[in-house]
Short mmCIF file of N, CA and C in Angstrom, two decimals:
data_model
loop_
_atom_site.label_atom_id
_atom_site.label_comp_id
_atom_site.label_asym_id
_atom_site.label_seq_id
_atom_site.Cartn_x
_atom_site.Cartn_y
_atom_site.Cartn_z
N PHE L 652 39.46 196.10 52.04
CA PHE L 652 40.41 196.62 53.02
C PHE L 652 41.74 195.87 52.94
N ILE L 653 41.71 194.53 53.08
CA ILE L 653 42.94 193.75 53.01
C ILE L 653 42.80 192.75 51.86
N ASP L 654 43.71 192.85 50.90
CA ASP L 654 43.68 191.92 49.77
C ASP L 654 44.34 190.60 50.13
N ARG L 655 45.40 190.67 50.93
CA ARG L 655 46.10 189.45 51.29
C ARG L 655 46.84 189.65 52.61
N ILE L 656 47.15 188.55 53.22
CA ILE L 656 47.90 188.57 54.47
C ILE L 656 49.11 187.68 54.27
N SER L 657 50.24 188.09 54.82
CA SER L 657 51.43 187.25 54.73
C SER L 657 52.10 187.20 56.09
N PHE L 658 53.08 186.33 56.20
CA PHE L 658 53.84 186.23 57.44
C PHE L 658 55.29 186.03 57.06
N TYR L 659 56.16 186.20 58.05
CA TYR L 659 57.58 186.05 57.82
C TYR L 659 58.11 184.90 58.67
N THR L 660 58.97 184.10 58.07
CA THR L 660 59.59 183.01 58.83
C THR L 660 60.61 183.60 59.80
N ALA L 661 61.00 182.82 60.78
CA ALA L 661 61.91 183.30 61.82
C ALA L 661 63.26 183.71 61.27
N ASP L 662 63.66 183.15 60.13
CA ASP L 662 64.97 183.49 59.57
C ASP L 662 64.88 184.51 58.42
N SER L 663 63.71 185.09 58.22
CA SER L 663 63.55 186.09 57.15
C SER L 663 64.24 187.40 57.56
N PRO L 664 64.63 188.22 56.57
CA PRO L 664 65.26 189.51 56.89
C PRO L 664 64.37 190.38 57.78
N GLN L 665 63.06 190.34 57.55
CA GLN L 665 62.15 191.15 58.36
C GLN L 665 62.17 190.70 59.82
N ALA L 666 62.13 189.40 60.04
CA ALA L 666 62.13 188.88 61.41
C ALA L 666 63.47 189.14 62.09
N ILE L 667 64.55 188.99 61.34
CA ILE L 667 65.88 189.24 61.91
C ILE L 667 66.00 190.70 62.33
N ARG L 668 65.48 191.61 61.52
CA ARG L 668 65.50 193.03 61.88
C ARG L 668 64.68 193.28 63.14
N ALA L 669 63.54 192.63 63.27
CA ALA L 669 62.67 192.83 64.43
C ALA L 669 63.32 192.30 65.70
N LYS L 670 64.17 191.29 65.57
CA LYS L 670 64.82 190.70 66.74
C LYS L 670 65.82 191.65 67.39
N SER L 671 66.11 192.75 66.72
CA SER L 671 67.01 193.75 67.32
C SER L 671 66.41 194.33 68.58
N GLY L 672 65.08 194.24 68.70
CA GLY L 672 64.39 194.75 69.88
C GLY L 672 64.02 196.22 69.79
N LYS L 673 64.41 196.86 68.69
CA LYS L 673 64.12 198.29 68.52
C LYS L 673 63.17 198.48 67.34
N PRO L 674 62.24 199.43 67.47
CA PRO L 674 61.34 199.72 66.34
C PRO L 674 62.13 200.23 65.13
N ILE L 675 61.65 199.87 63.96
CA ILE L 675 62.28 200.31 62.72
C ILE L 675 61.22 201.08 61.93
N TYR L 676 61.57 202.31 61.56
CA TYR L 676 60.65 203.16 60.80
C TYR L 676 61.32 203.57 59.49
N GLY L 677 60.52 203.71 58.44
CA GLY L 677 61.08 204.16 57.18
C GLY L 677 60.09 203.99 56.04
N PHE L 678 60.65 203.97 54.83
CA PHE L 678 59.85 203.84 53.62
C PHE L 678 59.54 202.35 53.40
N TYR L 679 58.32 202.05 53.05
CA TYR L 679 57.83 200.66 52.96
C TYR L 679 58.77 199.71 52.22
N PRO L 680 59.20 200.02 50.98
CA PRO L 680 60.05 199.04 50.27
C PRO L 680 61.39 198.81 50.96
N ASP L 681 61.90 199.83 51.66
CA ASP L 681 63.17 199.68 52.36
C ASP L 681 63.02 198.81 53.61
N ILE L 682 61.91 198.98 54.30
CA ILE L 682 61.68 198.26 55.56
C ILE L 682 61.29 196.81 55.29
N PHE L 683 60.36 196.60 54.37
CA PHE L 683 59.84 195.26 54.15
C PHE L 683 60.49 194.54 52.97
N LEU L 684 61.48 195.19 52.35
CA LEU L 684 62.26 194.57 51.29
C LEU L 684 61.39 193.98 50.18
N VAL L 685 60.54 194.84 49.62
CA VAL L 685 59.64 194.40 48.56
C VAL L 685 60.11 194.92 47.21
N SER L 686 59.65 194.27 46.16
CA SER L 686 60.02 194.70 44.81
C SER L 686 59.18 195.90 44.39
N ASP L 687 59.63 196.61 43.37
CA ASP L 687 58.88 197.76 42.85
C ASP L 687 57.50 197.34 42.37
N GLU L 688 57.39 196.15 41.79
CA GLU L 688 56.11 195.66 41.29
C GLU L 688 55.10 195.52 42.43
N GLU L 689 55.54 194.93 43.55
CA GLU L 689 54.65 194.78 44.71
C GLU L 689 54.25 196.15 45.25
N LEU L 690 55.20 197.07 45.30
CA LEU L 690 54.95 198.42 45.83
C LEU L 690 53.88 199.12 44.99
N LYS L 691 53.96 199.01 43.69
CA LYS L 691 52.99 199.66 42.82
C LYS L 691 51.58 199.10 43.04
N LYS L 692 51.47 197.79 43.22
CA LYS L 692 50.16 197.18 43.44
C LYS L 692 49.55 197.63 44.75
N GLU L 693 50.35 197.74 45.77
CA GLU L 693 49.83 198.06 47.11
C GLU L 693 49.71 199.56 47.36
N ASN L 694 50.54 200.37 46.68
CA ASN L 694 50.53 201.82 46.86
C ASN L 694 50.79 202.21 48.32
N LEU L 695 51.82 201.61 48.92
CA LEU L 695 52.15 201.87 50.32
C LEU L 695 53.36 202.77 50.43
N CYS L 696 53.40 203.59 51.50
CA CYS L 696 54.48 204.57 51.67
C CYS L 696 55.30 204.30 52.93
N GLY L 697 54.91 204.96 54.03
CA GLY L 697 55.63 204.81 55.29
C GLY L 697 55.34 203.48 55.95
N ALA L 698 56.33 202.99 56.74
CA ALA L 698 56.15 201.68 57.38
C ALA L 698 56.89 201.62 58.70
N ALA L 699 56.47 200.66 59.52
CA ALA L 699 57.12 200.43 60.81
C ALA L 699 57.11 198.95 61.14
N ILE L 700 58.20 198.50 61.74
CA ILE L 700 58.27 197.17 62.34
C ILE L 700 58.53 197.42 63.82
N VAL L 701 57.56 197.05 64.65
CA VAL L 701 57.68 197.31 66.09
C VAL L 701 57.67 195.97 66.83
N PRO L 702 58.80 195.63 67.48
CA PRO L 702 58.85 194.37 68.22
C PRO L 702 57.94 194.42 69.45
N VAL L 703 57.32 193.30 69.75
CA VAL L 703 56.48 193.17 70.95
C VAL L 703 57.20 192.15 71.83
N ASP L 704 57.63 192.61 73.00
CA ASP L 704 58.31 191.66 73.87
C ASP L 704 57.65 191.57 75.24
N TYR L 705 58.03 190.53 75.94
CA TYR L 705 57.56 190.35 77.31
C TYR L 705 58.75 189.82 78.10
N LEU L 706 59.14 190.57 79.10
CA LEU L 706 60.29 190.22 79.93
C LEU L 706 61.53 189.93 79.09
N GLY L 707 61.74 190.76 78.07
CA GLY L 707 62.92 190.65 77.24
C GLY L 707 62.86 189.61 76.13
N GLU L 708 61.76 188.89 76.00
CA GLU L 708 61.62 187.88 74.96
C GLU L 708 60.67 188.38 73.88
N LEU L 709 61.10 188.29 72.63
CA LEU L 709 60.26 188.69 71.50
C LEU L 709 59.10 187.72 71.36
N VAL L 710 57.86 188.22 71.46
CA VAL L 710 56.68 187.35 71.37
C VAL L 710 55.83 187.65 70.14
N ALA L 711 56.03 188.81 69.52
CA ALA L 711 55.25 189.17 68.34
C ALA L 711 55.91 190.38 67.67
N ILE L 712 55.37 190.74 66.53
CA ILE L 712 55.83 191.92 65.80
C ILE L 712 54.61 192.67 65.29
N LEU L 713 54.58 193.97 65.51
CA LEU L 713 53.54 194.81 64.93
C LEU L 713 54.10 195.43 63.65
N ASN L 714 53.42 195.23 62.56
CA ASN L 714 53.78 195.86 61.29
C ASN L 714 52.74 196.92 61.00
N LEU L 715 53.20 198.12 60.72
CA LEU L 715 52.30 199.23 60.44
C LEU L 715 52.72 199.85 59.11
N VAL L 716 51.75 200.07 58.23
CA VAL L 716 52.04 200.65 56.93
C VAL L 716 51.03 201.74 56.64
N SER L 717 51.50 202.83 56.03
CA SER L 717 50.63 203.95 55.69
C SER L 717 50.54 204.12 54.18
N LYS L 718 49.34 204.44 53.72
CA LYS L 718 49.17 204.79 52.31
C LYS L 718 49.21 206.30 52.14
N THR L 719 49.26 207.02 53.25
CA THR L 719 49.20 208.47 53.22
C THR L 719 50.55 209.13 53.48
N TYR L 720 51.25 208.67 54.50
CA TYR L 720 52.50 209.31 54.92
C TYR L 720 53.72 208.54 54.41
N ASP L 721 54.75 209.31 54.01
CA ASP L 721 56.02 208.68 53.61
C ASP L 721 56.76 208.13 54.83
N GLU L 722 56.51 208.72 55.99
CA GLU L 722 57.08 208.25 57.26
C GLU L 722 55.96 208.19 58.27
N ILE L 723 56.03 207.26 59.19
CA ILE L 723 55.03 207.16 60.25
C ILE L 723 55.23 208.36 61.18
N PRO L 724 54.18 209.16 61.43
CA PRO L 724 54.31 210.36 62.28
C PRO L 724 54.72 210.02 63.72
N GLY L 725 55.35 210.97 64.37
CA GLY L 725 55.85 210.79 65.74
C GLY L 725 54.79 210.38 66.74
N ASN L 726 53.61 211.04 66.69
CA ASN L 726 52.56 210.69 67.66
C ASN L 726 52.04 209.27 67.42
N THR L 727 52.02 208.84 66.17
CA THR L 727 51.60 207.47 65.85
C THR L 727 52.65 206.48 66.33
N ARG L 728 53.92 206.83 66.17
CA ARG L 728 55.00 205.97 66.66
C ARG L 728 54.86 205.75 68.17
N THR L 729 54.63 206.85 68.89
CA THR L 729 54.49 206.76 70.35
C THR L 729 53.32 205.86 70.72
N ALA L 730 52.20 206.02 70.03
CA ALA L 730 51.01 205.22 70.33
C ALA L 730 51.25 203.73 70.02
N VAL L 731 51.87 203.45 68.88
CA VAL L 731 52.12 202.06 68.49
C VAL L 731 53.10 201.40 69.46
N GLU L 732 54.12 202.12 69.87
CA GLU L 732 55.09 201.56 70.82
C GLU L 732 54.44 201.32 72.18
N ALA L 733 53.51 202.20 72.59
CA ALA L 733 52.79 202.00 73.85
C ALA L 733 51.90 200.75 73.77
N ILE L 734 51.25 200.58 72.63
CA ILE L 734 50.41 199.39 72.42
C ILE L 734 51.28 198.13 72.47
N ALA L 735 52.42 198.17 71.79
CA ALA L 735 53.33 197.02 71.76
C ALA L 735 53.79 196.66 73.17
N ALA L 736 54.06 197.68 73.99
CA ALA L 736 54.51 197.44 75.36
C ALA L 736 53.43 196.74 76.19
N GLN L 737 52.17 197.04 75.91
CA GLN L 737 51.06 196.45 76.67
C GLN L 737 50.69 195.04 76.19
N ILE L 738 50.72 194.82 74.90
CA ILE L 738 50.20 193.54 74.41
C ILE L 738 51.17 192.38 74.57
N GLY L 739 52.43 192.66 74.85
CA GLY L 739 53.39 191.57 75.07
C GLY L 739 52.94 190.66 76.20
N GLY L 740 52.52 191.25 77.31
CA GLY L 740 52.03 190.47 78.45
C GLY L 740 50.75 189.73 78.13
N VAL L 741 49.87 190.38 77.37
CA VAL L 741 48.59 189.76 77.01
C VAL L 741 48.83 188.54 76.11
N ILE L 742 49.67 188.71 75.10
CA ILE L 742 49.98 187.59 74.19
C ILE L 742 50.59 186.43 74.98
N THR L 743 51.51 186.75 75.88
CA THR L 743 52.14 185.71 76.68
C THR L 743 51.12 185.00 77.56
N ARG L 744 50.22 185.77 78.19
CA ARG L 744 49.18 185.14 79.03
C ARG L 744 48.28 184.22 78.21
N VAL L 745 47.93 184.65 77.01
CA VAL L 745 47.09 183.82 76.13
C VAL L 745 47.83 182.52 75.79
N ARG L 746 49.10 182.63 75.44
CA ARG L 746 49.88 181.44 75.10
C ARG L 746 50.00 180.50 76.30
N VAL L 747 50.26 181.08 77.48
CA VAL L 747 50.37 180.27 78.70
C VAL L 747 49.05 179.59 79.00
N GLU L 748 47.94 180.30 78.83
CA GLU L 748 46.62 179.72 79.07
C GLU L 748 46.34 178.58 78.08
N GLU L 749 46.70 178.77 76.81
CA GLU L 749 46.51 177.71 75.82
C GLU L 749 47.35 176.48 76.18
N GLU L 750 48.58 176.71 76.60
CA GLU L 750 49.45 175.60 77.00
C GLU L 750 48.89 174.91 78.24
N ARG L 751 48.38 175.70 79.18
CA ARG L 751 47.77 175.15 80.40
C ARG L 751 46.58 174.26 80.04
N GLU L 752 45.71 174.74 79.15
CA GLU L 752 44.55 173.96 78.73
C GLU L 752 44.97 172.68 78.02
N ARG L 753 46.02 172.77 77.21
CA ARG L 753 46.52 171.59 76.50
C ARG L 753 47.05 170.56 77.51
N LEU L 754 47.79 171.04 78.51
CA LEU L 754 48.33 170.13 79.52
C LEU L 754 47.23 169.51 80.37
N ILE L 755 46.21 170.30 80.71
CA ILE L 755 45.08 169.77 81.49
C ILE L 755 44.39 168.66 80.70
N LYS L 756 44.17 168.91 79.41
CA LYS L 756 43.53 167.88 78.57
C LYS L 756 44.41 166.64 78.50
N GLU L 757 45.70 166.84 78.33
CA GLU L 757 46.64 165.72 78.26
C GLU L 757 46.61 164.91 79.57
N LEU L 758 46.59 165.61 80.70
CA LEU L 758 46.54 164.93 82.00
C LEU L 758 45.22 164.19 82.20
N LYS L 759 44.12 164.82 81.78
CA LYS L 759 42.81 164.15 81.90
C LYS L 759 42.78 162.89 81.05
N ASP L 760 43.31 162.99 79.82
CA ASP L 760 43.35 161.82 78.95
C ASP L 760 44.20 160.71 79.57
N ALA L 761 45.34 161.10 80.13
CA ALA L 761 46.22 160.11 80.77
C ALA L 761 45.53 159.49 81.98
N LEU L 762 44.82 160.31 82.74
CA LEU L 762 44.12 159.81 83.93
C LEU L 762 43.04 158.81 83.55
N GLU L 763 42.36 159.06 82.44
CA GLU L 763 41.33 158.12 81.98
C GLU L 763 41.93 156.77 81.60
N LYS L 764 43.17 156.80 81.10
CA LYS L 764 43.82 155.57 80.69
C LYS L 764 44.38 154.78 81.87
N VAL L 765 44.68 155.49 82.94
CA VAL L 765 45.25 154.83 84.11
C VAL L 765 44.14 154.15 84.89
N LYS L 766 44.31 152.87 85.11
CA LYS L 766 43.34 152.12 85.89
C LYS L 766 44.05 151.66 87.15
N THR L 767 43.55 152.05 88.31
CA THR L 767 44.23 151.70 89.55
C THR L 767 43.34 150.85 90.43
N LEU L 768 43.98 150.03 91.21
CA LEU L 768 43.29 149.22 92.20
C LEU L 768 43.65 149.76 93.57
N SER L 769 42.67 149.88 94.43
CA SER L 769 42.95 150.30 95.80
C SER L 769 41.90 149.69 96.71
N GLY L 770 42.23 149.60 97.97
CA GLY L 770 41.29 149.06 98.94
C GLY L 770 41.31 147.55 98.99
N LEU L 771 40.24 146.97 99.53
CA LEU L 771 40.12 145.52 99.65
C LEU L 771 39.75 144.89 98.32
N LEU L 772 40.35 143.75 98.04
CA LEU L 772 40.08 143.02 96.81
C LEU L 772 39.56 141.63 97.19
N PRO L 773 38.25 141.39 97.06
CA PRO L 773 37.69 140.08 97.44
C PRO L 773 38.20 138.97 96.51
N ILE L 774 38.88 138.00 97.06
CA ILE L 774 39.45 136.91 96.27
C ILE L 774 39.03 135.57 96.87
N CYS L 775 38.69 134.63 96.02
CA CYS L 775 38.26 133.30 96.47
C CYS L 775 39.46 132.57 97.08
N ALA L 776 39.28 132.03 98.26
CA ALA L 776 40.36 131.32 98.96
C ALA L 776 40.74 130.04 98.23
N ASN L 777 39.86 129.50 97.43
CA ASN L 777 40.14 128.23 96.75
C ASN L 777 40.67 128.44 95.34
N CYS L 778 39.87 129.05 94.45
CA CYS L 778 40.25 129.15 93.03
C CYS L 778 40.94 130.46 92.68
N LYS L 779 41.00 131.39 93.62
CA LYS L 779 41.66 132.70 93.45
C LYS L 779 40.95 133.62 92.47
N SER L 780 39.66 133.38 92.17
CA SER L 780 38.88 134.32 91.37
C SER L 780 38.64 135.58 92.19
N ILE L 781 38.40 136.68 91.50
CA ILE L 781 38.18 137.96 92.17
C ILE L 781 36.74 138.40 91.93
N ARG L 782 36.09 138.89 93.01
CA ARG L 782 34.71 139.35 92.91
C ARG L 782 34.71 140.85 92.64
N ASP L 783 33.94 141.27 91.60
CA ASP L 783 33.85 142.70 91.28
C ASP L 783 32.78 143.38 92.13
N ASP L 784 32.60 144.68 91.93
CA ASP L 784 31.64 145.46 92.72
C ASP L 784 30.19 145.03 92.49
N GLN L 785 29.92 144.37 91.37
CA GLN L 785 28.56 143.90 91.09
C GLN L 785 28.32 142.48 91.61
N GLY L 786 29.34 141.88 92.20
CA GLY L 786 29.20 140.54 92.77
C GLY L 786 29.56 139.41 91.83
N TYR L 787 30.07 139.72 90.63
CA TYR L 787 30.46 138.69 89.67
C TYR L 787 31.91 138.27 89.91
N TRP L 788 32.18 136.99 89.67
CA TRP L 788 33.53 136.44 89.87
C TRP L 788 34.27 136.38 88.54
N HIS L 789 35.57 136.74 88.58
CA HIS L 789 36.41 136.77 87.38
C HIS L 789 37.75 136.12 87.68
N GLN L 790 38.36 135.53 86.64
CA GLN L 790 39.72 135.03 86.81
C GLN L 790 40.63 136.21 87.10
N VAL L 791 41.70 135.97 87.82
CA VAL L 791 42.63 137.04 88.21
C VAL L 791 43.11 137.81 86.99
N GLU L 792 43.54 137.10 85.95
CA GLU L 792 44.06 137.77 84.76
C GLU L 792 43.02 138.68 84.12
N GLU L 793 41.81 138.17 83.98
CA GLU L 793 40.72 138.94 83.37
C GLU L 793 40.45 140.21 84.17
N TYR L 794 40.38 140.06 85.48
CA TYR L 794 40.07 141.20 86.34
C TYR L 794 41.18 142.25 86.29
N LEU L 795 42.42 141.81 86.40
CA LEU L 795 43.54 142.76 86.41
C LEU L 795 43.72 143.44 85.05
N LEU L 796 43.48 142.73 83.98
CA LEU L 796 43.56 143.37 82.66
C LEU L 796 42.54 144.50 82.53
N GLU L 797 41.38 144.32 83.14
CA GLU L 797 40.32 145.31 83.08
C GLU L 797 40.55 146.48 84.03
N HIS L 798 41.17 146.23 85.18
CA HIS L 798 41.24 147.24 86.23
C HIS L 798 42.64 147.75 86.54
N ALA L 799 43.65 147.27 85.86
CA ALA L 799 45.02 147.73 86.12
C ALA L 799 45.77 147.81 84.80
N ASP L 800 46.81 148.59 84.80
CA ASP L 800 47.62 148.75 83.59
C ASP L 800 48.72 147.69 83.60
N VAL L 801 48.34 146.44 83.32
CA VAL L 801 49.28 145.33 83.35
C VAL L 801 49.07 144.43 82.13
N LEU L 802 50.12 143.73 81.78
CA LEU L 802 50.07 142.67 80.78
C LEU L 802 50.60 141.41 81.45
N PHE L 803 50.15 140.27 81.00
CA PHE L 803 50.57 139.02 81.63
C PHE L 803 51.51 138.24 80.73
N SER L 804 52.45 137.59 81.37
CA SER L 804 53.35 136.65 80.73
C SER L 804 53.29 135.39 81.59
N HIS L 805 52.71 134.34 81.04
CA HIS L 805 52.50 133.13 81.84
C HIS L 805 53.74 132.24 81.86
N GLY L 806 53.92 131.60 82.97
CA GLY L 806 54.99 130.64 83.19
C GLY L 806 54.51 129.63 84.23
N ILE L 807 55.39 128.74 84.63
CA ILE L 807 55.04 127.75 85.66
C ILE L 807 56.12 127.80 86.73
N CYS L 808 55.71 127.97 87.97
CA CYS L 808 56.67 128.01 89.06
C CYS L 808 57.23 126.60 89.33
N ASP L 809 58.35 126.53 90.05
CA ASP L 809 59.01 125.24 90.32
C ASP L 809 58.09 124.26 91.03
N LYS L 810 57.34 124.75 91.99
CA LYS L 810 56.43 123.89 92.76
C LYS L 810 55.40 123.23 91.84
N CYS L 811 54.84 124.01 90.92
CA CYS L 811 53.83 123.47 89.99
C CYS L 811 54.46 122.55 88.95
N VAL L 812 55.68 122.84 88.52
CA VAL L 812 56.36 121.96 87.57
C VAL L 812 56.53 120.58 88.19
N LYS L 813 56.96 120.54 89.47
CA LYS L 813 57.13 119.25 90.16
C LYS L 813 55.80 118.51 90.26
N LYS L 814 54.74 119.26 90.53
CA LYS L 814 53.42 118.65 90.69
C LYS L 814 52.86 118.17 89.35
N LEU L 815 52.98 119.01 88.31
CA LEU L 815 52.38 118.70 87.01
C LEU L 815 53.24 117.79 86.13
N TYR L 816 54.56 117.91 86.24
CA TYR L 816 55.47 117.18 85.37
C TYR L 816 56.57 116.50 86.19
N PRO L 817 56.20 115.58 87.05
CA PRO L 817 57.21 114.96 87.92
C PRO L 817 58.27 114.19 87.13
N ASP L 818 57.94 113.70 85.94
CA ASP L 818 58.89 112.94 85.13
C ASP L 818 60.05 113.81 84.62
N LEU L 819 59.78 115.11 84.46
CA LEU L 819 60.81 116.01 83.91
C LEU L 819 61.80 116.48 84.96
N MET L 820 61.47 116.32 86.21
CA MET L 820 62.32 116.84 87.28
C MET L 820 63.36 115.80 87.68
N SER L 821 64.60 116.25 87.86
CA SER L 821 65.64 115.34 88.35
C SER L 821 65.57 115.27 89.86
N GLU L 822 66.30 114.36 90.46
CA GLU L 822 66.26 114.20 91.91
C GLU L 822 66.88 115.40 92.62
N ASN L 823 67.78 116.12 91.97
CA ASN L 823 68.45 117.27 92.60
C ASN L 823 67.57 118.51 92.61
N ASP L 824 66.50 118.54 91.82
CA ASP L 824 65.65 119.74 91.72
C ASP L 824 64.72 119.85 92.86
#
């Protein structure tokens, strides 16, 4: 039935013609701009390029080719144009649904990566370790790295510098 399938890039002559928004009917080599060699292999006659739009935006193109008729008959043109008018909304809904599913997956993945802390956080009054839900104690850094989206950069506050390194501090500090 079908020996091969091809497609046209957005800047191809076929696509540019379809962007006119109007169906194009005629002889296959004239419509699809094919060489005589290709025409002989395919044995095609009449052809149509029917744009499929949704709310004025081109979403697809229906290509119709006949091996029997030199021109696509009027009743077939009417039927193909009616089909094109209906499938524009369907194609758009499918694309929107695919995008919706992609975004939902992206949000779920992001949500899995986000680690949040909320509620009461049991912390030792002396050493500042944090108790987890299983009753185990962890250093603050260890616990927060596991349960929050944070990185640590260690330093020493002025109070601790005075306590730990009194020789380095001047009298004015």
